Amino acid sequence: MPQKSSSSEIARQLGPTLIHGARVLSPASRDATSLAVDNRSVAWIGQDAPGPTLFPEASSVDAEGAWCAPAFLEFAPGDDAGADASAAGRGVVRMKADAPVLQNPGSAVIDSLVAGDLDKLTLRADPAAGGLQGVLDFLAAAAEKAGDVRVAGRAPAIVGLGAADLGAISSEQIDQLSKYGVSLVLAPLLGDGVSGADLIGLAAAGIPMAGTCWDGVEFRPWDALAALTGVGDAAPAPARALSPRAAFTAATRGAVRAFLGQGSGLGVLQPGAPASFALWHTGELVAKAADDAVQRWSTDPRSGVPPMPDLEGPAPTCLAVVDRGEVLFESGVLGTATGSGSEKAL
């Protein structure tokens, strides 16, 4: 199980809690307004009305229309309580990945794969060692000895990709990425970011993507989403940008896949998943597609495209961050929660 960077001094466990009056982003319900937390997990998601009957002993939090969604996830080495607190205030949870990032891996790593000693493969693209193609050559060499299935089963991810690599990915490289189920970790706020990249093409080819929001100084999750969707001038724009929903998925569930693999349950809000989410004060939610050609269909309520904060408007304000039942950040603007005869703030 991944560990949070050390922030226990600012975290406290959230008891049984019923959040209502929210706008909940969940595959379990497109129009959910209420979420119950119990034993560090999401216990239920639905409409406000049945919540108090289903969870009569839970403390109650009126979200007052806040948007409730998975928290942004950022993976970084080392413990830094100050960085943890700064991240949480921006709606970001800093995690420590289970496996180190490997740079210029050689035969020893392949031997570990063959022996079954590696559970995860996270690789850095080094321009001096061929960049993306150098990593793909290593994966091919590893597959020759360990087998395609074992390599793909280690959820390979590539970090450190520059705009030059992303903007020149060939169809042959896409085939190799698909073969091994490789996730590409995008850093839209560093250097040239995703300038010139065909992100829609990568998504259409089934290439998993993760998005980071670190710019080298601070965490800027909404600027990162804007960059991935080609909105504004926070960073160089891609050749073809992601939809807001796809960009948000990359910064949440995509980050989980890239650094932890499958099975943690993080990055999505649904019953049984870890209670890891953020509450945001935001304006009207909108549904936007990545391409004008599909805009009409995607904004139709019947299309099932979930609405999100408008990336062309003011950035949402983080009200609270909860990670696996622990409150990492709270602004105090949510008022009081009542339950079992007591009151407390979220």
Short mmCIF file of C-alpha atoms in Angstrom, two decimals:
data_model
loop_
_atom_site.label_atom_id
_atom_site.label_comp_id
_atom_site.label_asym_id
_atom_site.label_seq_id
_atom_site.Cartn_x
_atom_site.Cartn_y
_atom_site.Cartn_z
CA MET A 1 0.00 0.00 0.00
CA PRO A 2 1.42 3.39 -0.91
CA GLN A 3 2.33 5.72 1.91
CA LYS A 4 1.55 9.40 2.18
CA SER A 5 4.50 11.68 2.59
CA SER A 6 4.79 12.47 6.29
CA SER A 7 1.93 14.80 7.15
CA SER A 8 0.50 13.09 10.20
CA GLU A 9 0.92 16.23 12.23
CA ILE A 10 -1.74 18.01 10.16
CA ALA A 11 -4.01 15.03 9.52
CA ARG A 12 -6.85 13.70 11.60
CA GLN A 13 -9.14 10.80 10.93
CA LEU A 14 -12.63 11.54 9.69
CA GLY A 15 -15.29 9.62 11.60
CA PRO A 16 -18.56 8.37 10.08
CA THR A 17 -19.63 11.37 8.02
CA LEU A 18 -22.43 12.17 5.60
CA ILE A 19 -21.62 14.95 3.14
CA HIS A 20 -24.72 16.36 1.46
CA GLY A 21 -25.58 19.28 -0.76
CA ALA A 22 -22.58 18.54 -2.95
CA ARG A 23 -22.03 17.88 -6.63
CA VAL A 24 -20.30 14.50 -6.57
CA LEU A 25 -18.19 13.23 -9.48
CA SER A 26 -18.69 9.47 -9.45
CA PRO A 27 -19.26 6.68 -11.97
CA ALA A 28 -21.75 5.26 -9.47
CA SER A 29 -24.22 8.09 -10.05
CA ARG A 30 -24.20 10.98 -12.51
CA ASP A 31 -26.45 13.16 -10.35
CA ALA A 32 -25.17 12.29 -6.87
CA THR A 33 -25.31 15.02 -4.24
CA SER A 34 -24.35 13.03 -1.16
CA LEU A 35 -21.42 10.88 -0.07
CA ALA A 36 -21.01 8.83 3.11
CA VAL A 37 -17.62 8.05 4.64
CA ASP A 38 -17.08 5.27 7.16
CA ASN A 39 -13.98 3.34 8.22
CA ARG A 40 -11.78 5.34 5.83
CA SER A 41 -13.84 4.23 2.82
CA VAL A 42 -16.67 5.54 0.70
CA ALA A 43 -19.69 3.80 2.18
CA TRP A 44 -22.37 5.17 -0.14
CA ILE A 45 -23.03 7.70 -2.91
CA GLY A 46 -26.44 8.97 -3.92
CA GLN A 47 -29.07 11.68 -3.54
CA ASP A 48 -29.49 13.73 -0.37
CA ALA A 49 -32.92 12.47 0.68
CA PRO A 50 -32.14 8.90 1.84
CA GLY A 51 -28.78 9.74 3.42
CA PRO A 52 -29.91 10.60 6.97
CA THR A 53 -32.02 7.44 7.15
CA LEU A 54 -29.21 5.24 5.89
CA PHE A 55 -26.59 6.82 8.17
CA PRO A 56 -28.43 8.21 11.21
CA GLU A 57 -25.34 8.20 13.45
CA ALA A 58 -23.03 9.91 10.98
CA SER A 59 -21.91 13.49 11.40
CA SER A 60 -23.50 15.71 8.77
CA VAL A 61 -21.65 18.17 6.53
CA ASP A 62 -23.53 20.60 4.31
CA ALA A 63 -21.23 21.09 1.34
CA GLU A 64 -23.30 24.06 0.15
CA GLY A 65 -22.96 23.12 -3.50
CA ALA A 66 -19.24 22.29 -3.43
CA TRP A 67 -17.86 20.01 -6.13
CA CYS A 68 -16.71 16.71 -4.61
CA ALA A 69 -14.20 14.78 -6.71
CA PRO A 70 -11.11 12.59 -6.36
CA ALA A 71 -8.13 14.58 -5.11
CA PHE A 72 -5.27 15.32 -7.47
CA LEU A 73 -2.38 12.93 -6.85
CA GLU A 74 1.30 13.78 -7.06
CA PHE A 75 4.13 11.34 -6.47
CA ALA A 76 7.45 12.58 -5.15
CA PRO A 77 10.43 11.04 -3.36
CA GLY A 78 11.26 11.85 0.23
CA ASP A 79 9.33 13.29 3.15
CA ASP A 80 8.55 16.99 3.21
CA ALA A 81 5.80 18.03 5.60
CA GLY A 82 5.85 21.58 4.25
CA ALA A 83 5.35 20.36 0.70
CA ASP A 84 2.58 18.04 1.90
CA ALA A 85 0.70 20.91 3.51
CA SER A 86 1.21 23.15 0.49
CA ALA A 87 -0.04 20.42 -1.82
CA ALA A 88 -3.11 19.66 0.30
CA GLY A 89 -4.10 23.32 0.28
CA ARG A 90 -4.21 23.10 -3.51
CA GLY A 91 -6.30 19.93 -3.52
CA VAL A 92 -3.27 17.69 -4.12
CA VAL A 93 -2.21 14.62 -2.15
CA ARG A 94 1.51 13.87 -2.24
CA MET A 95 2.22 10.16 -2.22
CA LYS A 96 5.36 8.09 -2.09
CA ALA A 97 5.42 5.52 -4.88
CA ASP A 98 6.01 1.87 -4.05
CA ALA A 99 8.91 1.59 -6.50
CA PRO A 100 11.85 3.85 -7.40
CA VAL A 101 12.15 5.57 -10.76
CA LEU A 102 14.78 3.72 -12.78
CA GLN A 103 17.13 5.61 -15.08
CA ASN A 104 19.16 3.77 -17.73
CA PRO A 105 18.23 0.32 -16.37
CA GLY A 106 20.41 -2.54 -17.51
CA SER A 107 20.73 -6.29 -17.30
CA ALA A 108 20.44 -6.33 -13.50
CA VAL A 109 16.90 -4.95 -13.73
CA ILE A 110 16.03 -7.53 -16.37
CA ASP A 111 17.40 -10.27 -14.12
CA SER A 112 15.19 -8.99 -11.30
CA LEU A 113 12.20 -9.11 -13.62
CA VAL A 114 12.96 -12.69 -14.61
CA ALA A 115 13.33 -13.65 -10.94
CA GLY A 116 10.02 -12.00 -10.09
CA ASP A 117 11.65 -9.51 -7.71
CA LEU A 118 10.15 -6.39 -9.31
CA ASP A 119 6.49 -5.54 -8.83
CA LYS A 120 6.52 -2.22 -10.67
CA LEU A 121 8.49 -0.63 -13.50
CA THR A 122 8.76 3.15 -13.51
CA LEU A 123 11.36 4.33 -16.00
CA ARG A 124 12.88 7.73 -16.74
CA ALA A 125 13.39 8.76 -20.35
CA ASP A 126 16.95 10.08 -20.54
CA PRO A 127 17.65 12.20 -23.63
CA ALA A 128 21.28 11.09 -23.47
CA ALA A 129 20.18 7.45 -23.70
CA GLY A 130 17.72 7.76 -26.55
CA GLY A 131 14.78 9.27 -24.70
CA LEU A 132 11.52 7.44 -25.31
CA GLN A 133 13.03 5.04 -27.83
CA GLY A 134 15.76 4.11 -25.36
CA VAL A 135 13.13 3.08 -22.81
CA LEU A 136 11.16 1.14 -25.41
CA ASP A 137 14.32 -0.69 -26.47
CA PHE A 138 14.88 -1.67 -22.84
CA LEU A 139 11.31 -2.97 -22.51
CA ALA A 140 11.74 -5.04 -25.66
CA ALA A 141 14.99 -6.51 -24.31
CA ALA A 142 13.31 -7.23 -20.99
CA ALA A 143 10.39 -8.94 -22.73
CA GLU A 144 12.77 -11.21 -24.65
CA LYS A 145 13.95 -12.69 -21.35
CA ALA A 146 11.03 -12.19 -18.98
CA GLY A 147 8.17 -12.41 -21.46
CA ASP A 148 5.64 -9.86 -22.66
CA VAL A 149 3.10 -10.77 -20.00
CA ARG A 150 5.49 -10.27 -17.10
CA VAL A 151 6.68 -6.91 -18.42
CA ALA A 152 3.14 -5.69 -19.01
CA GLY A 153 2.12 -7.01 -15.60
CA ARG A 154 4.59 -4.64 -13.95
CA ALA A 155 2.48 -1.65 -15.10
CA PRO A 156 5.36 0.15 -16.85
CA ALA A 157 5.33 3.94 -16.74
CA ILE A 158 7.66 6.45 -18.35
CA VAL A 159 8.51 9.78 -16.71
CA GLY A 160 10.71 12.63 -17.90
CA LEU A 161 9.29 12.80 -21.41
CA GLY A 162 10.01 16.12 -23.09
CA ALA A 163 8.03 17.87 -25.78
CA ALA A 164 10.45 16.59 -28.42
CA ASP A 165 9.62 12.97 -27.56
CA LEU A 166 5.89 13.57 -27.19
CA GLY A 167 5.60 15.53 -30.41
CA ALA A 168 7.36 12.90 -32.49
CA ILE A 169 5.85 9.61 -31.30
CA SER A 170 5.61 7.26 -34.26
CA SER A 171 2.98 4.63 -34.97
CA GLU A 172 5.59 1.95 -34.28
CA GLN A 173 6.29 3.46 -30.86
CA ILE A 174 2.56 3.61 -30.13
CA ASP A 175 2.36 -0.11 -30.96
CA GLN A 176 5.19 -0.81 -28.51
CA LEU A 177 3.57 1.30 -25.79
CA SER A 178 0.29 -0.55 -26.29
CA LYS A 179 1.98 -3.94 -26.29
CA TYR A 180 3.36 -3.44 -22.79
CA GLY A 181 0.53 -1.29 -21.40
CA VAL A 182 2.90 1.62 -20.76
CA SER A 183 1.62 4.77 -19.06
CA LEU A 184 3.08 8.10 -20.15
CA VAL A 185 3.57 10.61 -17.34
CA LEU A 186 3.00 14.12 -18.68
CA ALA A 187 4.49 17.20 -17.02
CA PRO A 188 2.61 20.04 -18.75
CA LEU A 189 4.04 22.78 -16.51
CA LEU A 190 7.73 21.84 -16.82
CA GLY A 191 9.84 23.10 -19.71
CA ASP A 192 8.02 22.85 -23.02
CA GLY A 193 5.46 20.58 -21.39
CA VAL A 194 3.23 18.88 -23.94
CA SER A 195 3.88 21.36 -26.74
CA GLY A 196 3.10 19.80 -30.10
CA ALA A 197 1.86 16.48 -28.68
CA ASP A 198 -1.14 14.72 -30.20
CA LEU A 199 -2.78 13.79 -26.91
CA ILE A 200 -6.06 12.85 -28.56
CA GLY A 201 -4.22 10.45 -30.83
CA LEU A 202 -2.50 8.82 -27.86
CA ALA A 203 -5.79 8.50 -26.00
CA ALA A 204 -7.52 7.06 -29.06
CA ALA A 205 -4.75 4.46 -29.30
CA GLY A 206 -5.47 3.42 -25.72
CA ILE A 207 -2.23 4.77 -24.24
CA PRO A 208 -2.75 5.49 -20.52
CA MET A 209 -1.63 8.95 -19.48
CA ALA A 210 -0.88 10.54 -16.13
CA GLY A 211 -0.60 14.25 -15.51
CA THR A 212 1.53 16.00 -12.91
CA CYS A 213 0.89 19.53 -11.64
CA TRP A 214 4.31 20.45 -10.22
CA ASP A 215 5.96 23.37 -12.01
CA GLY A 216 9.26 23.10 -10.17
CA VAL A 217 8.19 25.56 -7.48
CA GLU A 218 4.57 24.91 -6.55
CA PHE A 219 1.54 22.73 -7.24
CA ARG A 220 -0.85 24.16 -9.84
CA PRO A 221 -3.42 21.48 -10.62
CA TRP A 222 -5.90 23.64 -12.49
CA ASP A 223 -3.18 25.21 -14.61
CA ALA A 224 -2.00 21.69 -15.43
CA LEU A 225 -5.48 20.71 -16.59
CA ALA A 226 -5.70 23.89 -18.64
CA ALA A 227 -2.39 23.03 -20.30
CA LEU A 228 -3.50 19.48 -21.12
CA THR A 229 -6.69 20.83 -22.65
CA GLY A 230 -5.01 23.65 -24.57
CA VAL A 231 -6.77 26.38 -22.60
CA GLY A 232 -5.13 29.70 -21.70
CA ASP A 233 -1.45 30.55 -21.75
CA ALA A 234 -0.21 28.82 -18.58
CA ALA A 235 1.92 26.47 -20.70
CA PRO A 236 2.63 25.62 -24.35
CA ALA A 237 -0.40 23.98 -25.95
CA PRO A 238 -0.47 20.45 -27.38
CA ALA A 239 -1.20 19.92 -31.06
CA ARG A 240 -4.43 18.16 -30.14
CA ALA A 241 -5.58 18.51 -26.56
CA LEU A 242 -7.49 16.29 -24.16
CA SER A 243 -11.02 16.94 -22.99
CA PRO A 244 -11.32 18.34 -19.45
CA ARG A 245 -12.62 14.99 -18.23
CA ALA A 246 -9.72 13.07 -19.78
CA ALA A 247 -7.22 15.56 -18.36
CA PHE A 248 -8.74 15.24 -14.88
CA THR A 249 -8.65 11.45 -15.14
CA ALA A 250 -4.95 11.65 -16.06
CA ALA A 251 -4.24 13.74 -12.94
CA THR A 252 -6.12 11.36 -10.65
CA ARG A 253 -6.74 7.76 -11.70
CA GLY A 254 -4.03 7.96 -14.37
CA ALA A 255 -1.45 8.97 -11.78
CA VAL A 256 -2.46 6.03 -9.61
CA ARG A 257 -2.00 3.59 -12.49
CA ALA A 258 1.34 5.08 -13.51
CA PHE A 259 2.96 5.01 -10.07
CA LEU A 260 1.08 2.30 -8.18
CA GLY A 261 -0.40 0.04 -10.81
CA GLN A 262 -3.88 -1.38 -10.42
CA GLY A 263 -5.70 -2.45 -7.30
CA SER A 264 -5.40 0.44 -4.83
CA GLY A 265 -8.89 1.80 -5.58
CA LEU A 266 -7.59 5.36 -5.44
CA GLY A 267 -8.49 7.96 -8.04
CA VAL A 268 -12.22 7.27 -8.32
CA LEU A 269 -15.17 7.83 -5.99
CA GLN A 270 -17.43 4.82 -5.68
CA PRO A 271 -18.72 2.64 -2.82
CA GLY A 272 -15.91 0.56 -1.36
CA ALA A 273 -13.15 2.82 -2.65
CA PRO A 274 -10.79 4.64 -0.26
CA ALA A 275 -12.26 7.91 1.01
CA SER A 276 -9.85 10.13 -0.90
CA PHE A 277 -11.38 13.29 -2.29
CA ALA A 278 -11.36 17.07 -2.38
CA LEU A 279 -14.16 19.58 -1.99
CA TRP A 280 -14.02 22.63 -4.23
CA HIS A 281 -15.82 25.95 -4.37
CA THR A 282 -16.42 26.49 -8.05
CA GLY A 283 -18.83 28.07 -10.46
CA GLU A 284 -21.18 26.35 -12.85
CA LEU A 285 -20.07 22.92 -14.02
CA VAL A 286 -19.84 22.41 -17.77
CA ALA A 287 -19.36 19.45 -20.10
CA LYS A 288 -16.86 20.09 -22.86
CA ALA A 289 -15.34 17.82 -25.45
CA ALA A 290 -11.79 17.94 -26.76
CA ASP A 291 -12.72 18.42 -30.37
CA ASP A 292 -15.28 20.69 -32.03
CA ALA A 293 -16.37 17.75 -34.18
CA VAL A 294 -17.82 15.99 -31.16
CA GLN A 295 -18.74 19.05 -29.12
CA ARG A 296 -22.47 18.88 -29.85
CA TRP A 297 -22.77 15.24 -28.81
CA SER A 298 -20.61 15.59 -25.72
CA THR A 299 -22.50 18.55 -24.26
CA ASP A 300 -25.84 16.79 -24.66
CA PRO A 301 -26.89 15.70 -21.13
CA ARG A 302 -27.84 12.31 -22.56
CA SER A 303 -24.25 11.67 -23.65
CA GLY A 304 -23.16 10.84 -20.13
CA VAL A 305 -20.16 13.21 -20.20
CA PRO A 306 -19.79 14.37 -16.58
CA PRO A 307 -19.68 18.15 -16.08
CA MET A 308 -16.59 19.73 -14.56
CA PRO A 309 -15.41 23.18 -13.49
CA ASP A 310 -14.92 25.49 -16.45
CA LEU A 311 -11.17 25.63 -17.12
CA GLU A 312 -11.63 28.93 -18.91
CA GLY A 313 -13.06 30.54 -15.78
CA PRO A 314 -11.55 31.34 -12.37
CA ALA A 315 -9.71 28.43 -10.77
CA PRO A 316 -11.74 26.56 -8.14
CA THR A 317 -10.86 27.11 -4.48
CA CYS A 318 -10.00 24.07 -2.38
CA LEU A 319 -12.20 23.74 0.71
CA ALA A 320 -11.03 20.40 2.08
CA VAL A 321 -8.89 17.39 1.22
CA VAL A 322 -9.45 13.91 2.65
CA ASP A 323 -7.07 11.05 1.92
CA ARG A 324 -8.16 7.53 2.91
CA GLY A 325 -10.25 8.93 5.72
CA GLU A 326 -7.71 11.45 6.99
CA VAL A 327 -8.40 15.17 6.73
CA LEU A 328 -5.24 16.72 5.30
CA PHE A 329 -6.65 20.19 4.74
CA GLU A 330 -9.78 22.07 5.75
CA SER A 331 -10.63 25.71 5.23
CA GLY A 332 -13.38 25.97 7.82
CA VAL A 333 -15.82 27.52 5.36
CA LEU A 334 -18.07 24.46 5.25
CA GLY A 335 -19.79 25.31 8.52
CA THR A 336 -20.52 22.65 11.14
CA ALA A 337 -21.47 19.02 10.87
CA THR A 338 -24.03 17.49 13.18
CA GLY A 339 -24.51 13.88 14.14
CA SER A 340 -25.31 11.81 17.21
CA GLY A 341 -26.16 14.97 19.13
CA SER A 342 -22.81 16.66 18.52
CA GLU A 343 -21.43 19.27 16.18
CA LYS A 344 -18.06 19.47 14.56
CA ALA A 345 -16.43 21.11 11.59
CA LEU A 346 -15.20 19.11 8.66
#
